[in-house]
XYZ file of C-alpha atoms in Angstrom:
567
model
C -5.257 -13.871 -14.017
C -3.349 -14.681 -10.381
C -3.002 -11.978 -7.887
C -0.236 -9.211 -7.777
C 1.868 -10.399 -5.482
C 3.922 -7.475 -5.393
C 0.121 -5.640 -3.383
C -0.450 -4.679 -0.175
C -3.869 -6.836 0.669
C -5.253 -5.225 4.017
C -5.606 -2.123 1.777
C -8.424 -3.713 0.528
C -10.057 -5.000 3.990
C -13.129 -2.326 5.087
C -12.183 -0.942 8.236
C -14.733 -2.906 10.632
C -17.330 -0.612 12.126
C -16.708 0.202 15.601
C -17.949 -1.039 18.600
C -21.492 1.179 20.398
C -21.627 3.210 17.226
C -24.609 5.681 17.508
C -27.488 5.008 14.622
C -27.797 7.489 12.244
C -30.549 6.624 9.933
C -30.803 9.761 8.118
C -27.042 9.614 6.563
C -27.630 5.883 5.973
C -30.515 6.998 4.070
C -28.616 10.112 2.046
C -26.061 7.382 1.110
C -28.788 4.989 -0.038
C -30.255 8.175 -2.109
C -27.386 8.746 -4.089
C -26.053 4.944 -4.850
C -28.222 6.047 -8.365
C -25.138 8.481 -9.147
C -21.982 7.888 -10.471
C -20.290 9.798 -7.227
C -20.408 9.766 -3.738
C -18.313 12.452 -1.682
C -17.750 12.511 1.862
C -15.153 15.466 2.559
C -14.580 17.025 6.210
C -11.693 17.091 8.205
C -10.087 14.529 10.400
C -12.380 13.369 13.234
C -15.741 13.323 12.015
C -16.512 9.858 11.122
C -16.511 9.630 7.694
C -14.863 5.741 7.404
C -16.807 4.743 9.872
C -20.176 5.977 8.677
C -19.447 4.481 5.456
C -18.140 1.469 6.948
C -21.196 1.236 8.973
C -23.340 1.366 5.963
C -21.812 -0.833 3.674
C -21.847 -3.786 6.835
C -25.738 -2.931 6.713
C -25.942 -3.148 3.088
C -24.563 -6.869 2.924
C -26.241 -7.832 6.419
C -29.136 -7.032 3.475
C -31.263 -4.134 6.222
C -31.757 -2.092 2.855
C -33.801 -2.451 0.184
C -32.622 -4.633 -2.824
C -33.115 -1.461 -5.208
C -30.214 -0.055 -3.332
C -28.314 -2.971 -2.230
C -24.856 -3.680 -4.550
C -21.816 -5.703 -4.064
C -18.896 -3.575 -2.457
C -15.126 -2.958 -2.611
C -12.538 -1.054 -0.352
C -9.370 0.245 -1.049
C -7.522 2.699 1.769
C -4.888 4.515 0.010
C -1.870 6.435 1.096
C 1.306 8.797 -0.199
C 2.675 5.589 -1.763
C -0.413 5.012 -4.633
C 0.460 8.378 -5.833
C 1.643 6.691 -9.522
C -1.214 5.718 -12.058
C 0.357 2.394 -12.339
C 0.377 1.480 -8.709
C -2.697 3.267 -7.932
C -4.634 1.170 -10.844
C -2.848 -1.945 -9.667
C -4.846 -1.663 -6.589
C -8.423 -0.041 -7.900
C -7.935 -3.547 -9.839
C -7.273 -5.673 -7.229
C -10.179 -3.994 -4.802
C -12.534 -4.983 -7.946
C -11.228 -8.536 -8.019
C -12.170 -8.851 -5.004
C -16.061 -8.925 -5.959
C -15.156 -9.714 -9.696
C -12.004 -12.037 -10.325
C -11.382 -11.576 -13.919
C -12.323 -8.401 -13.957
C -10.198 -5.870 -16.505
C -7.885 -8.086 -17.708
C -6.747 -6.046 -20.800
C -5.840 -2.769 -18.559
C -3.893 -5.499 -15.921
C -1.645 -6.421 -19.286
C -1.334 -2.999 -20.473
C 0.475 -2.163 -17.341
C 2.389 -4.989 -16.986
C 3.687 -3.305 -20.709
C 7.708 -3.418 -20.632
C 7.576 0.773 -22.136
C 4.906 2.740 -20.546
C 1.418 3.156 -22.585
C 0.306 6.837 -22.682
C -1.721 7.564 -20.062
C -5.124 8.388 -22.663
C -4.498 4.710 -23.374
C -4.896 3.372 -20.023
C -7.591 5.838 -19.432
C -9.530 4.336 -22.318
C -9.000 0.344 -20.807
C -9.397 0.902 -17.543
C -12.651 2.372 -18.783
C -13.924 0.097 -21.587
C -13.348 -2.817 -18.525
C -15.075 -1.494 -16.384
C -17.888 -1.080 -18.784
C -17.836 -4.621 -19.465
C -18.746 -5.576 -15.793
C -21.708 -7.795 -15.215
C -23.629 -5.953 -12.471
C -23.294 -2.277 -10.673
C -21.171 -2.220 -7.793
C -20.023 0.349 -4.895
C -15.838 1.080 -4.788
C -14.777 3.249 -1.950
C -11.292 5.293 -1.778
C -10.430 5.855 1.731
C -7.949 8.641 2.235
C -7.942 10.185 -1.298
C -6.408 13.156 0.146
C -3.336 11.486 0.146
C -3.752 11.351 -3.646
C -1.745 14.425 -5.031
C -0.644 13.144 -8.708
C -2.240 15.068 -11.499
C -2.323 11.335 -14.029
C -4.595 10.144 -11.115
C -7.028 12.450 -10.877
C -7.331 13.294 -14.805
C -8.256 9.386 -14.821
C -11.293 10.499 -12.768
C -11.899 13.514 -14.644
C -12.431 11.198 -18.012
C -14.825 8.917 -16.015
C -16.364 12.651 -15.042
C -16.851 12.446 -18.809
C -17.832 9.395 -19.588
C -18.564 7.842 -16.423
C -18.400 3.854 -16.581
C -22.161 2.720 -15.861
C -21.457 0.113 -13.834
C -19.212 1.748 -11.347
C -20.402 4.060 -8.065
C -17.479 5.560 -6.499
C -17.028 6.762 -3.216
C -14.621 8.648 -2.352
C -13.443 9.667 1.563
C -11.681 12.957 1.768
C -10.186 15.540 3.977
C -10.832 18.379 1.302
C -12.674 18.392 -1.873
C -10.959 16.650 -4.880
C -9.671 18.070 -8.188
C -13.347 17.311 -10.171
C -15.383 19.234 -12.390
C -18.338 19.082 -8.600
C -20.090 21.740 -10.399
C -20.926 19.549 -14.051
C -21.598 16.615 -11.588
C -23.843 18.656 -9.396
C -25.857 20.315 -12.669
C -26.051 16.905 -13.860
C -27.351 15.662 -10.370
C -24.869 12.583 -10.973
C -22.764 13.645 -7.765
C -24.260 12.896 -3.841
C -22.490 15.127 -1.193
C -21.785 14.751 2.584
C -19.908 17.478 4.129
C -18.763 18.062 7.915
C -22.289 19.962 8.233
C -23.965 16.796 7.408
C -21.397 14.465 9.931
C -21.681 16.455 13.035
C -23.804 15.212 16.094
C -26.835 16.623 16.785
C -27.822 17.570 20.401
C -29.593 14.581 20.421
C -27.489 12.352 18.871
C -24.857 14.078 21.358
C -26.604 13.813 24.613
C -27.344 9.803 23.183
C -23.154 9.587 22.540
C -22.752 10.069 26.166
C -25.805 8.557 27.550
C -23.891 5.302 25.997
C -20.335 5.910 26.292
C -20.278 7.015 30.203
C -22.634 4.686 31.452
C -24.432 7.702 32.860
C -26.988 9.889 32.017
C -25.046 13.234 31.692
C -26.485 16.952 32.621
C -28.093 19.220 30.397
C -25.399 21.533 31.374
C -22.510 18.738 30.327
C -24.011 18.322 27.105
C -24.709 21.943 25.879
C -21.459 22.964 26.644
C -19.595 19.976 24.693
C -21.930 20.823 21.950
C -20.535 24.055 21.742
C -17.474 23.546 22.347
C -16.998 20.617 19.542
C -20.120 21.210 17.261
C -20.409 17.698 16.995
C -16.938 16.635 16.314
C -17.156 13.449 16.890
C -13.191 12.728 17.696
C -13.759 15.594 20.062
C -16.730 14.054 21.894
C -14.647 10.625 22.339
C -11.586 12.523 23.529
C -13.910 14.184 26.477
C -15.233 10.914 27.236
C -12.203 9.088 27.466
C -10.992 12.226 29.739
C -13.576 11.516 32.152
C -13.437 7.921 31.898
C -9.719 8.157 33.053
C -10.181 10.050 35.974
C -11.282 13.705 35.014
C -14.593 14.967 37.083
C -17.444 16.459 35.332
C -16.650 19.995 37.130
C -12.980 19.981 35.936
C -14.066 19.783 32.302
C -16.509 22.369 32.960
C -14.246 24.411 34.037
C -11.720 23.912 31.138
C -13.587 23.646 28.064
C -15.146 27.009 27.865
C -11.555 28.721 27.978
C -10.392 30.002 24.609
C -8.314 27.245 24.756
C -7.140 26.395 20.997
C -5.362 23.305 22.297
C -8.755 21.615 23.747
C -7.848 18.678 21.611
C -3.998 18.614 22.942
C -5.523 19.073 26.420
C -8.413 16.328 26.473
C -5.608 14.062 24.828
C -3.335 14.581 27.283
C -5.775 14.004 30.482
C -6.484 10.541 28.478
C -2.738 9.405 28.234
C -1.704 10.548 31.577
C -4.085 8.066 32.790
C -3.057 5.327 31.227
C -0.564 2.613 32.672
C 3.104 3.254 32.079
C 3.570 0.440 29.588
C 0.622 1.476 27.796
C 1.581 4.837 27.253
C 5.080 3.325 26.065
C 3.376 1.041 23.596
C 1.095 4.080 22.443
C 4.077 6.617 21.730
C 6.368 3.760 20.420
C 3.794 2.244 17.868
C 2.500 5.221 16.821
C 5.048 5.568 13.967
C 3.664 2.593 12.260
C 0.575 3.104 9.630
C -0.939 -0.531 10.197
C 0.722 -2.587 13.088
C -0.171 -6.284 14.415
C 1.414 -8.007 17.891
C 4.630 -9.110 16.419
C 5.657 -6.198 14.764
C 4.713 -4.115 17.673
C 7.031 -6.440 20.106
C 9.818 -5.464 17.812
C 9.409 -1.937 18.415
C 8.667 -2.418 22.423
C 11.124 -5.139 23.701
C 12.069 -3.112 26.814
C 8.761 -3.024 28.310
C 7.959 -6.208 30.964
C 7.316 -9.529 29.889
C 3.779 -9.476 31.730
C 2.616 -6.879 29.229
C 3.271 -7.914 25.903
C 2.022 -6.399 22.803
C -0.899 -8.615 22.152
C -2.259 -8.010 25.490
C -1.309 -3.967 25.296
C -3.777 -4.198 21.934
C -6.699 -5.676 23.405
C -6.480 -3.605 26.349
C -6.174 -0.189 23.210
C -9.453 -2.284 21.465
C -11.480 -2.545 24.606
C -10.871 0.952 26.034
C -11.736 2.697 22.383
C -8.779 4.442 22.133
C -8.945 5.151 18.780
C -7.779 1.832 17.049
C -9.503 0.578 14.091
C -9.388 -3.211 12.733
C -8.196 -3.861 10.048
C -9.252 -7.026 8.764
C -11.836 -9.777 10.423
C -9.138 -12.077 12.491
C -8.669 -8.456 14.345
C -4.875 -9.361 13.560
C -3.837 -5.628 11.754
C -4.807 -2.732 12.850
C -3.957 0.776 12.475
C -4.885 4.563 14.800
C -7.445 6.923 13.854
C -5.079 9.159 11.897
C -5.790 12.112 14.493
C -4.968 9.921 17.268
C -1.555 8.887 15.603
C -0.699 12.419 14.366
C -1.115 13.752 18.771
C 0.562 10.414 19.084
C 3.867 10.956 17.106
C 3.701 14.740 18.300
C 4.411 13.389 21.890
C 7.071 11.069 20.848
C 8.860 13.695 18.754
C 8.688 15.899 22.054
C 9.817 12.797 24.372
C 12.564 11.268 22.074
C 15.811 12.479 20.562
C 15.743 12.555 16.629
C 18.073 9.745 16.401
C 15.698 7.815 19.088
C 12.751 7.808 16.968
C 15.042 7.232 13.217
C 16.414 3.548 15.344
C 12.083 3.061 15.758
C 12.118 3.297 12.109
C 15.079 0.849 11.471
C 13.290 -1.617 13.905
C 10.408 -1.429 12.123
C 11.986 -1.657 8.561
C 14.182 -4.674 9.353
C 10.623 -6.554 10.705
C 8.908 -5.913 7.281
C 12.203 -6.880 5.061
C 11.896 -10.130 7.483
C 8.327 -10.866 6.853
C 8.750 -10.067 2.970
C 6.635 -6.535 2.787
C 9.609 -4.356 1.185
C 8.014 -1.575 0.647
C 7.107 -0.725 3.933
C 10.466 -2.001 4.750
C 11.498 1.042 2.575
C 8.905 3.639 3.729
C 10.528 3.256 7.512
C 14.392 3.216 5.650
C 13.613 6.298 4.497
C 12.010 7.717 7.738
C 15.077 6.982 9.198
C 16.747 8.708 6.973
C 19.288 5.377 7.009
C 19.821 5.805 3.155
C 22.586 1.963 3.127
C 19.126 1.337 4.988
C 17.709 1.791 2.211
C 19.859 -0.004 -0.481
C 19.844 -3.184 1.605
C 16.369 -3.449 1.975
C 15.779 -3.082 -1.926
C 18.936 -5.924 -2.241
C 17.163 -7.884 -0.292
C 13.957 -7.368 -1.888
C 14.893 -7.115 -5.583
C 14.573 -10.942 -6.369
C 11.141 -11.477 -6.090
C 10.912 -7.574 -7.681
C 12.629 -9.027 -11.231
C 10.838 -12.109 -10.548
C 7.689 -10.452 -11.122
C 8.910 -8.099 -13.846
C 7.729 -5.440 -11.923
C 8.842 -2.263 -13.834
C 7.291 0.386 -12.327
C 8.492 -0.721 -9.154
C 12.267 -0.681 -10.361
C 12.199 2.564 -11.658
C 10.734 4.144 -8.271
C 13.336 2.282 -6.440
C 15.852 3.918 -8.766
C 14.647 7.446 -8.019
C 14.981 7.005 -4.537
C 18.337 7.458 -3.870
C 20.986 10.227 -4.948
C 22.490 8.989 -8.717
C 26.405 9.119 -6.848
C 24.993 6.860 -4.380
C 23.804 4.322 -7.113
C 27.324 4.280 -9.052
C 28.800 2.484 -5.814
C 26.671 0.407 -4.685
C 26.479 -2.741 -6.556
C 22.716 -3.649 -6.066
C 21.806 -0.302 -6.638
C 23.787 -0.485 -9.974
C 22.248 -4.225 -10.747
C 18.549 -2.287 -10.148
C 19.715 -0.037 -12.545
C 20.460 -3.069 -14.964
C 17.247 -4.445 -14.758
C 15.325 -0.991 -15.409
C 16.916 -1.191 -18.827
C 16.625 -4.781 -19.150
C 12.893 -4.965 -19.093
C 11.990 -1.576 -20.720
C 14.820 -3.463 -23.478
C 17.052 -0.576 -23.181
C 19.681 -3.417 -24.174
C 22.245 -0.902 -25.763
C 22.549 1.180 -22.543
C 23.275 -1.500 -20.444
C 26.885 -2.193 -21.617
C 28.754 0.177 -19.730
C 26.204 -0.743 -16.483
C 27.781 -3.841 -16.620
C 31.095 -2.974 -17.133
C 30.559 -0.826 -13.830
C 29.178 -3.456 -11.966
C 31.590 -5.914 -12.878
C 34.403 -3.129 -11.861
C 33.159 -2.538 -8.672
C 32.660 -5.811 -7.583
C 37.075 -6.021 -8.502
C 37.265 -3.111 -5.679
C 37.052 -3.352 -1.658
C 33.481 -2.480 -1.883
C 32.412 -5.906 -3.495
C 35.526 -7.536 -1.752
C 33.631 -6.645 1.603
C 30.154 -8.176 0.061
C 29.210 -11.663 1.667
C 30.822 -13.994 -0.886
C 26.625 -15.145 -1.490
C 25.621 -11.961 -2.234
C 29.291 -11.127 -4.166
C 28.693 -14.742 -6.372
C 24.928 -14.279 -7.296
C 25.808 -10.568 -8.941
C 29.034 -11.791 -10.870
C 26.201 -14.518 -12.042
C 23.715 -11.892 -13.126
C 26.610 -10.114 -15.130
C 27.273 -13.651 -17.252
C 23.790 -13.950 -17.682
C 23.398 -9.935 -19.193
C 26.794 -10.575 -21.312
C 25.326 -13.786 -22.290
C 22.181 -12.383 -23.635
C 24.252 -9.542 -25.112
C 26.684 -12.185 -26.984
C 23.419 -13.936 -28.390
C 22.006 -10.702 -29.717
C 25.724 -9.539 -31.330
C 25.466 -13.458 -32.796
C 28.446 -14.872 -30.833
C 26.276 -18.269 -29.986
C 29.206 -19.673 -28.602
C 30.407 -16.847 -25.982
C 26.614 -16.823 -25.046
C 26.935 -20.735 -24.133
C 29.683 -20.400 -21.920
C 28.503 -17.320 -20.513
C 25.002 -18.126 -19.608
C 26.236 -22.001 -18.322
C 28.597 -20.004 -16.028
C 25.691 -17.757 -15.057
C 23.332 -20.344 -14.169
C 25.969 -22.259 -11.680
C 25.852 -18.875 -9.652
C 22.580 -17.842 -9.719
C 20.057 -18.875 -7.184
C 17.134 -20.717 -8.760
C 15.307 -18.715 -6.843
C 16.198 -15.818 -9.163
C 13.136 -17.530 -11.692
C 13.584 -14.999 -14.072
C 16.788 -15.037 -14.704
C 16.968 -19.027 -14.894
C 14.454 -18.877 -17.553
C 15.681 -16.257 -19.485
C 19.257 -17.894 -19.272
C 17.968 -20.746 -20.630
C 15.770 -19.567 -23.246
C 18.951 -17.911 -24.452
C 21.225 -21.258 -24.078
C 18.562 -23.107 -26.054
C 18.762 -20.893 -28.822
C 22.442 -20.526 -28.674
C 23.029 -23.840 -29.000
C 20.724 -23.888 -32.316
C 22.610 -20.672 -33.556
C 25.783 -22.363 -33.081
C 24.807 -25.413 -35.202
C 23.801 -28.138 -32.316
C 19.545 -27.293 -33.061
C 18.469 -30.862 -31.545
C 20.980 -30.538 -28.110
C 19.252 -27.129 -27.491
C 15.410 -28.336 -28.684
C 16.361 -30.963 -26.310
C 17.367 -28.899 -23.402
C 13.917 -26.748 -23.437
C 11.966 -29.529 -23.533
C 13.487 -31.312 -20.876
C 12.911 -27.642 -18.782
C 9.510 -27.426 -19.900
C 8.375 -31.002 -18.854
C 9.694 -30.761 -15.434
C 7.660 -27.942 -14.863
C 4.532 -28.925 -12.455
C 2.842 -26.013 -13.902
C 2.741 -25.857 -17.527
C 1.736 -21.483 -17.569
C 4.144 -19.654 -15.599
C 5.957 -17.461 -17.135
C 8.827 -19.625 -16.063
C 7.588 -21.849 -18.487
C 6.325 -19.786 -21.001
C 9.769 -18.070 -20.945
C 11.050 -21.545 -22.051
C 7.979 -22.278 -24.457
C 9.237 -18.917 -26.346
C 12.716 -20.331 -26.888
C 11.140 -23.552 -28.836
C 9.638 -21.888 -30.759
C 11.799 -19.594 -31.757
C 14.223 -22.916 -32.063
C 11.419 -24.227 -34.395
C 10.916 -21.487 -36.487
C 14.089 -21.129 -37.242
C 14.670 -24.647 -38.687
C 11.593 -24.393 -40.452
């Protein structure tokens, strides 16, 4: 089955390990103890290491430094606010098993693609039975599943709780502890735990952190206070060292950190920016509304700092100082900030900036990702900026290759986006709204959709539309009132209607040049000329290079409908 095109795929990269990491062979082996459950939970708060501990282990795991009885092929998938929908959320568990099996669950990937939605039991049950099917036993992390708030997401984990799927060992990365029945999982000893107790340095492993990270062998009296201070938070730890590393002395820190000073974080974080060049400090505060970022995009947001400092070079200076950056994928082209880092980040810039400053980051950012084709975060940054026509554009511009893929779930978000007044005057909001009842085949309701549309279009508001953008939706409407003419058997209104549809359409617009046709085909049967239409989808079908997209299958369907209805 191809990819989902429609996915996100450095979701699915494992964070790479960072650089001087201290070894910690007794969590390595409490993760290696429990691979024999079904779950693995690592829950403590931000800071403490838990990506890249697991991270860490997993590279060990495939560099093979474990023993085969507890070595198993591994998946990643970081999630965010966005999964929270069992549809998308599955659509990416799938594609994070694809990436170590490639057919894998094939029935569940159909069942979604469903034009009504299946009950959720239903998808509970295939997601299940395909996972059961799986050749070997494999290791699927969830990074982030406290972003995960839908209650159809975790009930799907609460059935595996049930009947767990053999093959599968799930770990799961969390700020707090997940909706699951822990205490079942714990009497059944099918559940392996790592907590904040279990993450924090020791005074060994802290005195060895600094030993390694300042170059220096620090005092007794350095390293029992920061212990105390932190107890072994390990963002903590780095924020001191980066403190000192930019300039703070030994005695000033001394000094500061045993104040009741709730704010130690705020404090060490600002002695580490104050340090830091101008433009670096710019691109820091001005990037730090982005959840994953690479060079271009961050040039986009950063265009008034000098030439001599670009964005590529401000990211390998970020990489090689440690401030909190983690990689992304292996050409070290995306990455994104440890999420405490980026939260003290974006707390600066809301203090530095004007409210309408930071919203014109967010269009920057949304009009890079409409150009490079990622919509969605296109959206995410529309909406930040609270730019609602923002908003509409970007899913105009994106709703092609949207109906393209058929991609219902996707639609009907998009729908619930915006206010229902603004959707009754804007005209791709209203041709969104078409296409959610076209492909759940809501075909009576879409009559007086149309009908709107087309009205609209008649007013200044489609007057104003670039005549493009104003021909390929008066298009769309011939092709919907074609369809609608073949269904109410008018064959010949549904000929002239879906001919003048196709001259305005893009072929681009795949879909809707194969369903046009499929409907012209059989129009022209219905209306007594059988071999001119026969004729017509073969002619389509032939041309095709590839004889199994759906644009061809789309075709296919109309033949056969053509043959079975002259016997």
């Amino acid at each position: 089955m191809p990819a989902d095109r429609s996915l996100l795929l450095t979701k699915l990269h494992r964070p790479l390990p960072a650089r001087g990491l201290i070894e910690r062979p007794q969590l390595f082996e409490q993760l290696n103890c429990g691979a024999d459950c079904q779950l693995t939970l690592v829950v403590a708060a931000a800071g403490f290491g838990k990506t890249t501990l697991v991270s860490s282990w997993l590279e060990r795991m495939s560099a093979g430094q474990f023993a085969p009885s507890v070595t198993f092929p591994a998946a990643w998938l970081s999630l965010d606010e966005n999964d929270n929908h069992l549809n998308l959320f599955l659509r990416y568990f799938i594609a994070a098993v694809r990436t170590i099996f490639p057919d894998a669950c094939e029935e569940t990937s159909l069942l979604l693609q469903s034009r009504q939605s299946p009950p959720s039991e239903d998808i509970y049950a295939s997601i299940s039975n395909d996972l059961e099917q799986l050749p070997e036993r494999f290791i699927l992390v969830l990074d982030d599943y406290h972003t995960i708030y839908h209650p159809d997401v975790h009930e799907l984990l609460n059935v595996w709780a049930r009947h767990w799927p053999s093959p599968l060992h799930l770990v799961l990365l969390s700020r707090i502890s997940p909706p699951l029945p822990l205490s079942r999982l714990r009497a059944k000893g099918q559940v392996n735990e790592i907590r904040a107790r279990d993450l924090r340095f020791t005074s060994e492993e802290t005195a060895a952190y600094l030993r390694q990270t300042l170059l220096a062998q620090p005092s007794q009296t350095m390293v029992q206070l920061l212990e105390k201070r932190f107890e072994g938070w390990v963002a903590g730890l780095h924020l001191a060292v980066l403190s000192l590393r930019s300039g703070a002395t030994p005695e000033t820190m001394l000094s500061v950190l045993p104040a009741e000073n709730a704010d130690i974080t705020g404090y060490l974080f600002d002695e580490v920016l104050v340090q830091q060049a101008p433009v670096i400090y710019r691109f820091l505060s001005r990037t730090s509304i982005l959840d994953r970022f690479c060079a271009s995009l961050c040039d986009a947001l950063t265009t008034e700092d000098i030439e001599a400092w670009n964005s590529q070079a401000c990211l390998d200076w970020i990489e090689r100082t440690e401030l909190f950056v983690v990689s992304l994928d292996g050409r070290r082209e995306w990455y994104r900030y440890h999420h405490l880092f980026q939260q003290l980040l974006q707390q600066r810039l809301h203090a530095e900036l004007t409210l309408d400053q930071v919203n014109q980051l967010h269009r920057q950012a949304s009009l890079w990702f409409a150009a490079h084709g990622l919509i969605e975060e296109a959206l995410q940054h529309a909406l930040a900026a609270d730019d609602k026509e923002l908003v509409a554009y970007q899913m105009g511009a994106g709703l092609r290759d949207v109906v393209n893929l058929e991609d219902r779930v996707t639609l009907e978000r998009w729908l619930h986006l915006l206010p229902e007044t603004m959707v009754d005057r804007h005209p791709w909001l209203l041709l969104i709204k078409i296409w959610v009842l076209q492909i759940t085949w809501q075909i009576d309701k879409q009559v007086s959709v149309i009908q709107k549309l087309k009205d609209l279009l008649e007013t200044e508001v489609g007057t104003a539309l670039p005549e493009n953008d104003r021909q390929c939706l008066l298009g769309q409407i011939y092709l919907l009132n074609g369809q609608l003419a073949y269904l109410s058997n008018r064959p010949v209104d549904a000929i002239e209607l879906c001919r003048e549809g196709l001259e305005r359409v893009p072929d681009s617009w795949t879909y809707l040049h194969s369903g046009a046709i499929h409907y012209l085909g059989m129009s022209l049967q219905a209306s007594g000329e059988a071999q001119k239409g026969e004729q017509l989808l073969l002619d389509k079908y032939q041309a095709q290079a590839e004889k199994a997209t759906p644009y061809a299958l789309r075709i296919l369907l109309g033949l056969c409908f053509i043959y079975l209805h002259t016997g």
